[in-house]
CSV table of C-alpha atoms in Angstrom, one decimal:
chain,number,residue,atom,x,y,z
A,1,MET,CA,0.0,0.0,0.0
A,2,TYR,CA,1.3,3.4,-1.0
A,3,THR,CA,0.5,6.8,0.5
A,4,LEU,CA,1.1,10.1,-1.4
A,5,VAL,CA,1.8,13.0,0.9
A,6,LEU,CA,1.6,16.5,-0.6
A,7,THR,CA,3.7,19.2,1.2
A,8,HIS,CA,4.8,22.7,0.7
A,9,ASP,CA,7.4,24.9,2.4
A,10,ILE,CA,6.5,28.5,2.5
A,11,ASP,CA,9.8,30.4,2.4
A,12,TYR,CA,8.4,33.6,0.9
A,13,LEU,CA,4.9,34.9,0.3
A,14,SER,CA,5.8,37.6,-2.3
A,15,LEU,CA,8.7,39.0,-4.3
A,16,LYS,CA,7.9,42.5,-3.0
A,17,GLU,CA,8.7,41.5,0.6
A,18,ILE,CA,12.3,40.5,-0.3
A,19,PRO,CA,15.0,43.2,0.0
A,20,TRP,CA,16.7,44.5,-3.1
A,21,PHE,CA,20.1,43.1,-2.0
A,22,CYS,CA,18.9,39.6,-1.3
A,23,ARG,CA,20.2,36.9,-3.7
A,24,THR,CA,16.8,35.2,-3.8
A,25,LEU,CA,15.3,38.2,-5.5
A,26,TRP,CA,17.8,38.3,-8.3
A,27,GLY,CA,17.8,34.5,-8.4
A,28,PHE,CA,14.1,34.8,-9.5
A,29,SER,CA,15.1,36.8,-12.6
A,30,TYR,CA,18.0,34.4,-13.3
A,31,ARG,CA,15.8,31.4,-13.2
A,32,CYS,CA,13.3,33.1,-15.5
A,33,PHE,CA,16.0,33.8,-18.1
A,34,LEU,CA,17.3,30.2,-17.7
A,35,ALA,CA,13.8,28.7,-18.2
A,36,ALA,CA,13.0,31.0,-21.2
A,37,PHE,CA,16.1,30.1,-23.1
A,38,THR,CA,16.7,26.4,-22.2
A,39,SER,CA,14.6,23.2,-22.1
A,40,LYS,CA,13.5,23.9,-18.5
A,41,LEU,CA,10.0,24.5,-19.8
A,42,GLY,CA,10.0,21.3,-21.9
A,43,THR,CA,7.9,21.6,-25.0
A,44,ARG,CA,5.8,24.5,-23.8
A,45,SER,CA,4.8,27.2,-26.2
A,46,PHE,CA,6.7,30.3,-27.3
A,47,ARG,CA,4.0,32.3,-25.5
A,48,ARG,CA,4.7,30.6,-22.2
A,49,ARG,CA,8.5,31.2,-22.7
A,50,ALA,CA,7.8,34.8,-23.4
A,51,ARG,CA,5.7,35.2,-20.3
A,52,VAL,CA,8.5,33.7,-18.1
A,53,LEU,CA,11.0,36.0,-19.7
A,54,TRP,CA,8.8,39.0,-19.1
A,55,ASP,CA,8.5,38.0,-15.4
A,56,GLY,CA,12.3,38.0,-15.1
A,57,ILE,CA,12.8,41.3,-17.0
A,58,SER,CA,10.0,43.1,-15.0
A,59,MET,CA,11.2,42.0,-11.6
A,60,PRO,CA,12.1,45.6,-10.7
A,61,LEU,CA,8.6,46.7,-11.6
A,62,ILE,CA,7.1,44.0,-9.4
A,63,LYS,CA,9.4,45.1,-6.6
A,64,LEU,CA,8.3,48.7,-6.9
A,65,GLY,CA,4.6,47.7,-7.0
A,66,TRP,CA,4.2,48.8,-10.6
A,67,ARG,CA,3.3,45.3,-11.8
A,68,SER,CA,1.3,42.5,-10.1
A,69,ASP,CA,3.5,40.1,-8.0
A,70,PRO,CA,3.2,36.5,-9.3
A,71,TRP,CA,4.4,35.1,-6.0
A,72,ALA,CA,1.8,37.0,-4.0
A,73,SER,CA,-1.0,34.9,-5.6
A,74,SER,CA,0.9,31.6,-5.9
A,75,LEU,CA,-0.3,30.1,-2.6
A,76,GLU,CA,-3.9,31.0,-3.4
A,77,GLN,CA,-3.5,29.4,-6.8
A,78,MET,CA,-2.0,26.3,-5.3
A,79,ILE,CA,-5.0,26.0,-2.9
A,80,GLU,CA,-7.5,26.4,-5.7
A,81,ILE,CA,-5.7,23.6,-7.7
A,82,GLU,CA,-5.9,21.3,-4.6
A,83,LYS,CA,-9.5,22.1,-4.1
A,84,HIS,CA,-10.2,21.2,-7.8
A,85,LEU,CA,-8.3,17.9,-7.4
A,86,GLY,CA,-10.0,17.1,-4.1
A,87,VAL,CA,-6.7,16.9,-2.2
A,88,ARG,CA,-5.3,18.6,0.9
A,89,SER,CA,-1.6,19.1,1.6
A,90,THR,CA,0.6,20.0,4.6
A,91,ILE,CA,1.9,23.5,4.5
A,92,TYR,CA,4.9,24.5,6.6
A,93,PHE,CA,5.3,28.1,7.6
A,94,LEU,CA,8.3,29.9,9.0
A,95,PRO,CA,7.7,31.3,12.5
A,96,PHE,CA,9.7,34.5,12.4
A,97,PRO,CA,11.0,37.0,9.8
A,98,ASN,CA,14.6,38.2,9.4
A,99,GLN,CA,16.2,35.2,11.1
A,100,PRO,CA,18.5,33.1,9.0
A,101,GLY,CA,19.3,30.9,12.0
A,102,SER,CA,22.4,28.7,12.5
A,103,THR,CA,24.1,26.0,10.5
A,104,PRO,CA,24.6,22.5,11.9
A,105,ALA,CA,28.1,23.5,12.6
A,106,GLY,CA,26.9,26.3,14.9
A,107,MET,CA,27.8,29.1,12.6
A,108,ALA,CA,25.5,31.9,11.3
A,109,ALA,CA,23.4,30.5,8.4
A,110,PRO,CA,23.7,32.3,5.0
A,111,TYR,CA,21.6,35.4,4.8
A,112,ASN,CA,19.6,34.0,1.9
A,113,ARG,CA,18.1,31.5,4.4
A,114,THR,CA,16.2,34.5,5.8
A,115,SER,CA,12.5,34.8,5.3
A,116,PHE,CA,10.7,38.2,5.4
A,117,TYR,CA,7.0,37.6,6.0
A,118,ASP,CA,5.6,37.7,9.5
A,119,VAL,CA,3.4,34.6,9.9
A,120,GLY,CA,1.4,36.4,12.6
A,121,ASP,CA,0.1,38.8,9.9
A,122,HIS,CA,-1.4,35.8,8.2
A,123,SER,CA,-3.0,34.1,11.2
A,124,GLU,CA,-6.5,34.2,9.8
A,125,MET,CA,-5.4,32.5,6.6
A,126,LEU,CA,-3.7,29.8,8.5
A,127,ARG,CA,-6.7,29.1,10.6
A,128,LEU,CA,-9.0,29.1,7.6
A,129,LEU,CA,-6.8,26.7,5.7
A,130,GLU,CA,-6.7,24.3,8.7
A,131,SER,CA,-10.5,24.5,9.1
A,132,GLU,CA,-10.9,23.5,5.4
A,133,GLY,CA,-8.7,20.5,5.7
A,134,TRP,CA,-5.1,21.6,5.2
A,135,GLU,CA,-2.5,20.7,7.8
A,136,ILE,CA,-0.4,23.6,9.0
A,137,GLY,CA,3.1,22.8,10.3
A,138,LEU,CA,6.2,24.6,11.4
A,139,HIS,CA,9.1,25.3,8.9
A,140,GLY,CA,11.7,25.4,11.7
A,141,ILE,CA,14.7,27.7,11.8
A,142,ASN,CA,16.8,26.7,14.8
A,143,ALA,CA,14.4,24.1,16.3
A,144,TYR,CA,16.7,21.2,15.1
A,145,TRP,CA,19.5,22.0,17.5
A,146,ASP,CA,18.3,24.4,20.2
A,147,GLU,CA,15.5,23.4,22.6
A,148,SER,CA,14.6,26.9,23.6
A,149,SER,CA,14.3,27.9,19.9
A,150,ALA,CA,12.2,24.8,19.2
A,151,LEU,CA,9.8,25.8,22.0
A,152,GLU,CA,9.6,29.4,20.8
A,153,GLU,CA,9.1,28.4,17.2
A,154,LYS,CA,6.5,25.8,18.0
A,155,GLY,CA,4.8,28.2,20.3
A,156,LYS,CA,4.3,30.7,17.5
A,157,ILE,CA,2.3,28.3,15.4
A,158,GLU,CA,0.4,26.9,18.4
A,159,GLU,CA,-0.6,30.5,19.3
A,160,ILE,CA,-2.0,31.0,15.9
A,161,LEU,CA,-3.8,27.7,15.5
A,162,GLY,CA,-4.9,27.3,19.2
A,163,HIS,CA,-3.6,23.8,19.7
A,164,ASP,CA,-0.3,22.0,20.1
A,165,ASN,CA,-0.7,19.2,17.5
A,166,ILE,CA,2.1,20.4,15.3
A,167,GLY,CA,4.5,18.7,12.9
A,168,ILE,CA,7.8,20.2,11.6
A,169,ARG,CA,10.1,20.2,8.7
A,170,MET,CA,13.3,22.2,9.0
A,171,HIS,CA,14.1,25.1,6.7
A,172,TRP,CA,16.8,24.1,4.2
A,173,LEU,CA,16.5,20.6,5.7
A,174,TYR,CA,19.0,21.4,8.4
A,175,TYR,CA,19.5,18.4,10.7
A,176,ASN,CA,21.8,17.5,13.7
A,177,HIS,CA,21.8,13.7,13.5
A,178,GLU,CA,20.0,11.8,16.2
A,179,GLN,CA,20.1,14.8,18.6
A,180,THR,CA,17.4,16.5,16.5
A,181,TRP,CA,14.8,13.8,16.9
A,182,SER,CA,15.4,13.5,20.6
A,183,LEU,CA,15.1,17.3,21.0
A,184,LEU,CA,11.9,17.5,18.9
A,185,SER,CA,10.4,14.6,20.8
A,186,ARG,CA,11.0,16.3,24.1
A,187,VAL,CA,9.5,19.6,22.9
A,188,GLY,CA,6.4,17.6,21.7
A,189,PHE,CA,6.3,17.8,18.0
A,190,ARG,CA,3.9,15.3,16.4
A,191,TYR,CA,6.5,14.3,13.7
A,192,ASP,CA,9.5,15.5,11.8
A,193,ALA,CA,9.4,15.5,8.0
A,194,THR,CA,12.9,16.9,7.5
A,195,HIS,CA,14.8,13.7,6.8
A,196,GLY,CA,14.3,13.4,3.0
A,197,TRP,CA,15.3,15.1,-0.2
A,198,ASN,CA,14.2,15.3,-3.8
A,199,GLU,CA,17.1,13.0,-4.7
A,200,LYS,CA,16.9,10.4,-1.9
A,201,VAL,CA,15.0,9.4,1.2
């Protein structure tokens, strides 16, 4: 018997929220150019390629608010697709903005690990999603290696949802061997979905 589990990590909710100097913002344009001029889009039409190229070129206009932000509507579009297909996913939200966290080696994580949305500003959306069948989880920052951080991060999502039945997947899949599972168990997470990658499980 097989089970298909749909999950999404919400690192950003819009392009506009990302600072000008952040590599992620310019990476968006780069990926658009790459997709428009390579086989990344497969056999899709010239019109689709032109649209992707325009998204990359017009990134400064999006950032300035002179053009609609394609990332700002992507979560809503994903939800509508899942409603149409009759499925529900788990969506992991980061607990705090402007915190890149720490690496497994105990050093400061790269700046581009930073998120810029405040999940507290989206509390109503999270509660609505959960009431309609989506599972809301924590996209942890430092919860994988520091117990006080794990409690604080879990507490933020609990405060929004009004219960403590929370699962976790670490941002950038950071992991500290068996110590992570022991720590997350003590803190009371329902499960940890970190230990898996696109290339392997």
